[in-house]
PDB file of C-alpha atoms in Angstrom:
ATOM      1  CA  MET A   1       0.000   0.000   0.000  1.00 69.00           C
ATOM      2  CA  GLU A   2       1.334   3.416  -0.975  1.00 83.00           C
ATOM      3  CA  GLU A   3       1.848   5.849   1.864  1.00 93.00           C
ATOM      4  CA  PHE A   4       1.311   9.556   1.411  1.00 97.00           C
ATOM      5  CA  VAL A   5       2.600  12.551   3.345  1.00 98.00           C
ATOM      6  CA  VAL A   6       0.840  15.882   3.808  1.00 98.00           C
ATOM      7  CA  LEU A   7       2.748  18.658   2.037  1.00 98.00           C
ATOM      8  CA  VAL A   8       2.597  22.000   3.849  1.00 98.00           C
ATOM      9  CA  ASN A   9       4.107  25.459   3.854  1.00 98.00           C
ATOM     10  CA  SER A  10       5.989  26.865   6.834  1.00 98.00           C
ATOM     11  CA  GLN A  11       2.669  27.995   8.419  1.00 98.00           C
ATOM     12  CA  ASP A  12       1.376  24.381   8.305  1.00 98.00           C
ATOM     13  CA  GLU A  13      -1.158  25.170   5.589  1.00 98.00           C
ATOM     14  CA  VAL A  14      -1.901  22.055   3.512  1.00 98.00           C
ATOM     15  CA  LEU A  15      -0.603  22.200  -0.068  1.00 98.00           C
ATOM     16  CA  GLY A  16      -1.527  18.647  -1.046  1.00 98.00           C
ATOM     17  CA  LEU A  17      -0.504  15.015  -0.740  1.00 98.00           C
ATOM     18  CA  MET A  18       2.483  13.174  -2.210  1.00 98.00           C
ATOM     19  CA  GLU A  19       3.676   9.598  -2.100  1.00 97.00           C
ATOM     20  CA  LYS A  20       6.121   9.398   0.816  1.00 95.00           C
ATOM     21  CA  GLN A  21       9.230   8.243  -1.037  1.00 94.00           C
ATOM     22  CA  GLN A  22       8.678  10.832  -3.788  1.00 96.00           C
ATOM     23  CA  ALA A  23       8.413  13.594  -1.177  1.00 97.00           C
ATOM     24  CA  HIS A  24      11.723  12.391   0.282  1.00 96.00           C
ATOM     25  CA  ILE A  25      13.343  12.384  -3.170  1.00 96.00           C
ATOM     26  CA  ASN A  26      12.047  15.891  -3.899  1.00 97.00           C
ATOM     27  CA  GLY A  27      12.876  17.194  -0.405  1.00 97.00           C
ATOM     28  CA  LEU A  28       9.473  18.837  -0.045  1.00 98.00           C
ATOM     29  CA  LEU A  29       8.251  20.169   3.301  1.00 98.00           C
ATOM     30  CA  HIS A  30       5.716  17.831   4.902  1.00 98.00           C
ATOM     31  CA  ARG A  31       4.088  17.126   8.255  1.00 98.00           C
ATOM     32  CA  ALA A  32       5.873  14.855  10.728  1.00 98.00           C
ATOM     33  CA  PHE A  33       6.021  14.040  14.403  1.00 98.00           C
ATOM     34  CA  SER A  34       8.689  12.745  16.745  1.00 98.00           C
ATOM     35  CA  VAL A  35       7.973  10.983  20.034  1.00 98.00           C
ATOM     36  CA  PHE A  36      10.460  10.935  22.896  1.00 98.00           C
ATOM     37  CA  LEU A  37       9.679   8.412  25.639  1.00 98.00           C
ATOM     38  CA  PHE A  38      11.459   8.092  28.974  1.00 98.00           C
ATOM     39  CA  ASN A  39      11.364   5.493  31.731  1.00 98.00           C
ATOM     40  CA  ASN A  40      11.047   6.270  35.445  1.00 97.00           C
ATOM     41  CA  LYS A  41      14.851   6.579  35.717  1.00 98.00           C
ATOM     42  CA  GLY A  42      14.850   9.395  33.162  1.00 97.00           C
ATOM     43  CA  GLU A  43      16.460   7.258  30.449  1.00 98.00           C
ATOM     44  CA  MET A  44      15.445   7.892  26.848  1.00 98.00           C
ATOM     45  CA  LEU A  45      13.964   5.135  24.701  1.00 98.00           C
ATOM     46  CA  LEU A  46      15.761   4.565  21.406  1.00 98.00           C
ATOM     47  CA  GLN A  47      14.544   2.392  18.572  1.00 98.00           C
ATOM     48  CA  LYS A  48      16.737   0.725  15.968  1.00 98.00           C
ATOM     49  CA  ARG A  49      15.052   0.940  12.577  1.00 98.00           C
ATOM     50  CA  ALA A  50      14.300  -2.340  10.814  1.00 97.00           C
ATOM     51  CA  SER A  51      16.710  -3.615   8.184  1.00 96.00           C
ATOM     52  CA  GLU A  52      13.998  -3.397   5.469  1.00 94.00           C
ATOM     53  CA  LYS A  53      13.489   0.369   5.789  1.00 93.00           C
ATOM     54  CA  TYR A  54      14.173   2.135   2.481  1.00 89.00           C
ATOM     55  CA  HIS A  55      16.378   4.706   4.176  1.00 91.00           C
ATOM     56  CA  SER A  56      18.428   4.734   7.373  1.00 94.00           C
ATOM     57  CA  PRO A  57      18.009   1.004   8.104  1.00 96.00           C
ATOM     58  CA  LEU A  58      19.473  -0.364  11.357  1.00 98.00           C
ATOM     59  CA  LYS A  59      20.171   3.133  12.697  1.00 98.00           C
ATOM     60  CA  TRP A  60      19.163   4.267  16.160  1.00 98.00           C
ATOM     61  CA  THR A  61      16.618   7.051  16.530  1.00 98.00           C
ATOM     62  CA  ASN A  62      14.060   8.371  19.018  1.00 98.00           C
ATOM     63  CA  ALA A  63      11.119   6.203  20.135  1.00 98.00           C
ATOM     64  CA  VAL A  64       8.962   6.938  17.072  1.00 98.00           C
ATOM     65  CA  CYS A  65       9.109   9.337  14.127  1.00 96.00           C
ATOM     66  CA  SER A  66       6.580   9.312  11.327  1.00 97.00           C
ATOM     67  CA  HIS A  67       3.912  11.276   9.476  1.00 97.00           C
ATOM     68  CA  PRO A  68       0.270  12.019  10.282  1.00 98.00           C
ATOM     69  CA  ARG A  69      -2.285  11.118   7.650  1.00 97.00           C
ATOM     70  CA  ILE A  70      -4.391  13.855   6.057  1.00 96.00           C
ATOM     71  CA  GLU A  71      -7.385  13.148   8.330  1.00 95.00           C
ATOM     72  CA  GLU A  72      -5.305  12.872  11.545  1.00 97.00           C
ATOM     73  CA  THR A  73      -4.055  15.414  14.023  1.00 98.00           C
ATOM     74  CA  TYR A  74      -0.378  15.230  14.904  1.00 98.00           C
ATOM     75  CA  LEU A  75      -1.283  13.639  18.266  1.00 98.00           C
ATOM     76  CA  GLU A  76      -3.567  11.035  16.670  1.00 98.00           C
ATOM     77  CA  GLY A  77      -0.820  10.090  14.211  1.00 98.00           C
ATOM     78  CA  ALA A  78       1.755   9.840  16.983  1.00 98.00           C
ATOM     79  CA  LYS A  79      -0.471   7.575  19.100  1.00 98.00           C
ATOM     80  CA  ARG A  80      -1.218   5.389  16.043  1.00 98.00           C
ATOM     81  CA  ARG A  81       2.465   4.931  15.187  1.00 98.00           C
ATOM     82  CA  VAL A  82       3.453   4.221  18.805  1.00 98.00           C
ATOM     83  CA  ARG A  83       0.881   1.382  18.737  1.00 98.00           C
ATOM     84  CA  GLU A  84       1.918   0.171  15.261  1.00 98.00           C
ATOM     85  CA  GLU A  85       5.689   0.249  15.837  1.00 98.00           C
ATOM     86  CA  LEU A  86       6.170  -0.412  19.562  1.00 98.00           C
ATOM     87  CA  GLY A  87       2.912  -2.218  20.353  1.00 98.00           C
ATOM     88  CA  ILE A  88       2.183  -0.004  23.369  1.00 98.00           C
ATOM     89  CA  GLU A  89      -0.189   2.654  24.634  1.00 97.00           C
ATOM     90  CA  ALA A  90       1.667   5.598  26.138  1.00 96.00           C
ATOM     91  CA  GLU A  91       0.731   9.043  27.367  1.00 94.00           C
ATOM     92  CA  PHE A  92       2.634  11.972  25.924  1.00 96.00           C
ATOM     93  CA  SER A  93       2.071  15.608  25.103  1.00 97.00           C
ATOM     94  CA  GLU A  94       3.292  18.039  22.479  1.00 97.00           C
ATOM     95  CA  LYS A  95       6.181  20.228  23.616  1.00 97.00           C
ATOM     96  CA  PHE A  96       7.267  22.172  20.517  1.00 97.00           C
ATOM     97  CA  ASP A  97       7.469  22.145  16.725  1.00 97.00           C
ATOM     98  CA  PHE A  98      10.120  23.253  14.276  1.00 98.00           C
ATOM     99  CA  ILE A  99      11.220  22.856  10.660  1.00 98.00           C
ATOM    100  CA  TYR A 100      14.369  21.032   9.598  1.00 97.00           C
ATOM    101  CA  LYS A 101      15.933  19.542   6.492  1.00 97.00           C
ATOM    102  CA  ALA A 102      18.322  16.584   6.600  1.00 95.00           C
ATOM    103  CA  ASP A 103      20.143  14.643   3.902  1.00 94.00           C
ATOM    104  CA  VAL A 104      19.465  10.979   4.733  1.00 94.00           C
ATOM    105  CA  GLY A 105      21.592   9.571   1.901  1.00 90.00           C
ATOM    106  CA  ASN A 106      20.887   7.960  -1.464  1.00 90.00           C
ATOM    107  CA  GLY A 107      19.363  11.163  -2.833  1.00 94.00           C
ATOM    108  CA  LEU A 108      16.708  11.315  -0.098  1.00 95.00           C
ATOM    109  CA  TRP A 109      15.800  14.238   2.157  1.00 96.00           C
ATOM    110  CA  GLU A 110      13.745  14.650   5.284  1.00 96.00           C
ATOM    111  CA  HIS A 111      12.259  18.160   5.132  1.00 98.00           C
ATOM    112  CA  GLU A 112       9.729  18.276   7.880  1.00 98.00           C
ATOM    113  CA  LEU A 113       7.507  20.465   9.984  1.00 98.00           C
ATOM    114  CA  ASP A 114       8.065  18.291  13.033  1.00 98.00           C
ATOM    115  CA  HIS A 115       5.824  18.285  16.110  1.00 98.00           C
ATOM    116  CA  VAL A 116       7.715  16.836  19.079  1.00 98.00           C
ATOM    117  CA  PHE A 117       5.920  14.869  21.796  1.00 98.00           C
ATOM    118  CA  VAL A 118       7.367  13.801  25.153  1.00 98.00           C
ATOM    119  CA  GLY A 119       6.085  11.198  27.601  1.00 97.00           C
ATOM    120  CA  ASN A 120       6.890   8.290  29.869  1.00 97.00           C
ATOM    121  CA  PHE A 121       6.509   4.546  29.493  1.00 98.00           C
ATOM    122  CA  GLU A 122       7.223   1.635  31.785  1.00 95.00           C
ATOM    123  CA  GLY A 123       6.266  -1.777  30.499  1.00 96.00           C
ATOM    124  CA  GLU A 124       6.681  -4.408  27.853  1.00 97.00           C
ATOM    125  CA  PHE A 125       7.067  -3.690  24.155  1.00 98.00           C
ATOM    126  CA  HIS A 126       5.501  -5.720  21.334  1.00 98.00           C
ATOM    127  CA  LEU A 127       7.713  -4.633  18.442  1.00 98.00           C
ATOM    128  CA  ASN A 128       6.575  -4.656  14.836  1.00 98.00           C
ATOM    129  CA  LYS A 129       9.671  -6.246  13.276  1.00 97.00           C
ATOM    130  CA  GLU A 130       8.851  -4.725   9.878  1.00 96.00           C
ATOM    131  CA  GLU A 131       9.413  -1.326  11.474  1.00 97.00           C
ATOM    132  CA  VAL A 132      11.643  -1.819  14.522  1.00 98.00           C
ATOM    133  CA  GLU A 133      14.685  -4.048  14.901  1.00 98.00           C
ATOM    134  CA  ASP A 134      15.257  -3.358  18.604  1.00 98.00           C
ATOM    135  CA  VAL A 135      14.712  -0.860  21.434  1.00 98.00           C
ATOM    136  CA  ARG A 136      16.762   0.214  24.419  1.00 98.00           C
ATOM    137  CA  TYR A 137      16.805   2.861  27.130  1.00 98.00           C
ATOM    138  CA  ILE A 138      19.878   5.055  27.529  1.00 98.00           C
ATOM    139  CA  THR A 139      20.945   7.856  29.862  1.00 98.00           C
ATOM    140  CA  MET A 140      21.365  11.271  28.266  1.00 97.00           C
ATOM    141  CA  GLU A 141      25.026  11.231  29.282  1.00 97.00           C
ATOM    142  CA  ASP A 142      25.664   7.893  27.543  1.00 98.00           C
ATOM    143  CA  LEU A 143      23.667   9.023  24.504  1.00 98.00           C
ATOM    144  CA  ASP A 144      25.784  12.179  24.154  1.00 97.00           C
ATOM    145  CA  LYS A 145      28.930  10.049  24.385  1.00 98.00           C
ATOM    146  CA  GLU A 146      27.715   7.539  21.765  1.00 98.00           C
ATOM    147  CA  MET A 147      26.686  10.329  19.401  1.00 97.00           C
ATOM    148  CA  ILE A 148      30.192  11.772  19.560  1.00 97.00           C
ATOM    149  CA  GLU A 149      32.006   8.444  19.288  1.00 98.00           C
ATOM    150  CA  GLN A 150      29.713   6.718  16.751  1.00 98.00           C
ATOM    151  CA  PRO A 151      27.554   9.317  14.963  1.00 97.00           C
ATOM    152  CA  GLU A 152      27.079   6.964  12.000  1.00 97.00           C
ATOM    153  CA  HIS A 153      24.944   4.688  14.223  1.00 98.00           C
ATOM    154  CA  PHE A 154      22.185   7.320  14.475  1.00 98.00           C
ATOM    155  CA  THR A 155      19.692   8.747  11.991  1.00 97.00           C
ATOM    156  CA  GLU A 156      20.512  12.172  10.630  1.00 95.00           C
ATOM    157  CA  TRP A 157      17.181  13.642  11.738  1.00 95.00           C
ATOM    158  CA  PHE A 158      17.592  12.322  15.284  1.00 97.00           C
ATOM    159  CA  LYS A 159      20.848  14.268  15.613  1.00 97.00           C
ATOM    160  CA  ILE A 160      18.967  17.454  14.653  1.00 97.00           C
ATOM    161  CA  ILE A 161      15.848  16.753  16.725  1.00 96.00           C
ATOM    162  CA  LEU A 162      17.879  15.838  19.809  1.00 96.00           C
ATOM    163  CA  GLU A 163      19.724  19.169  19.695  1.00 96.00           C
ATOM    164  CA  GLU A 164      16.420  21.001  19.308  1.00 96.00           C
ATOM    165  CA  TYR A 165      14.995  18.981  22.214  1.00 95.00           C
ATOM    166  CA  LYS A 166      17.943  19.978  24.418  1.00 94.00           C
ATOM    167  CA  HIS A 167      17.298  23.678  23.637  1.00 92.00           C
ATOM    168  CA  HIS A 168      13.749  23.326  24.986  1.00 90.00           C
ATOM    169  CA  PHE A 169      14.571  21.365  28.182  1.00 83.00           C
TER     170      PHE A 169
END
């Protein structure tokens, strides 16, 4: 099934729909969300993208990042993808939004109006292996160290979003 993203301008006004991979080839601005989840120890949940992903396979990133559908709010899309990818129900709230553009390799771009959600989760995951290879919690200190020592292990957009997250908290 083809997936579509919602193309927007910088004021989040809808310009139309485009097949997801084509939007990434063209580098067009589209709606997205990023979910950051933490456990009770304050460690951040990372997911390793599945090996079958058409870009950035087997790279670590935040808990969930994806795109709302045309009929969904950002929050509805985020809750849907948390269920679809991690197999959980979690509470989170929107903290900020911003626009970024990242070269993700192979002629593909993430150019997104990204709404960032933050929440907590303690419990068992039921991973969708077509989407997620693995998950792990990490302290912010260890994450900063890994990002410096092995930046190639992380998605390009996560590097950008994490810095933006740190500016807000």
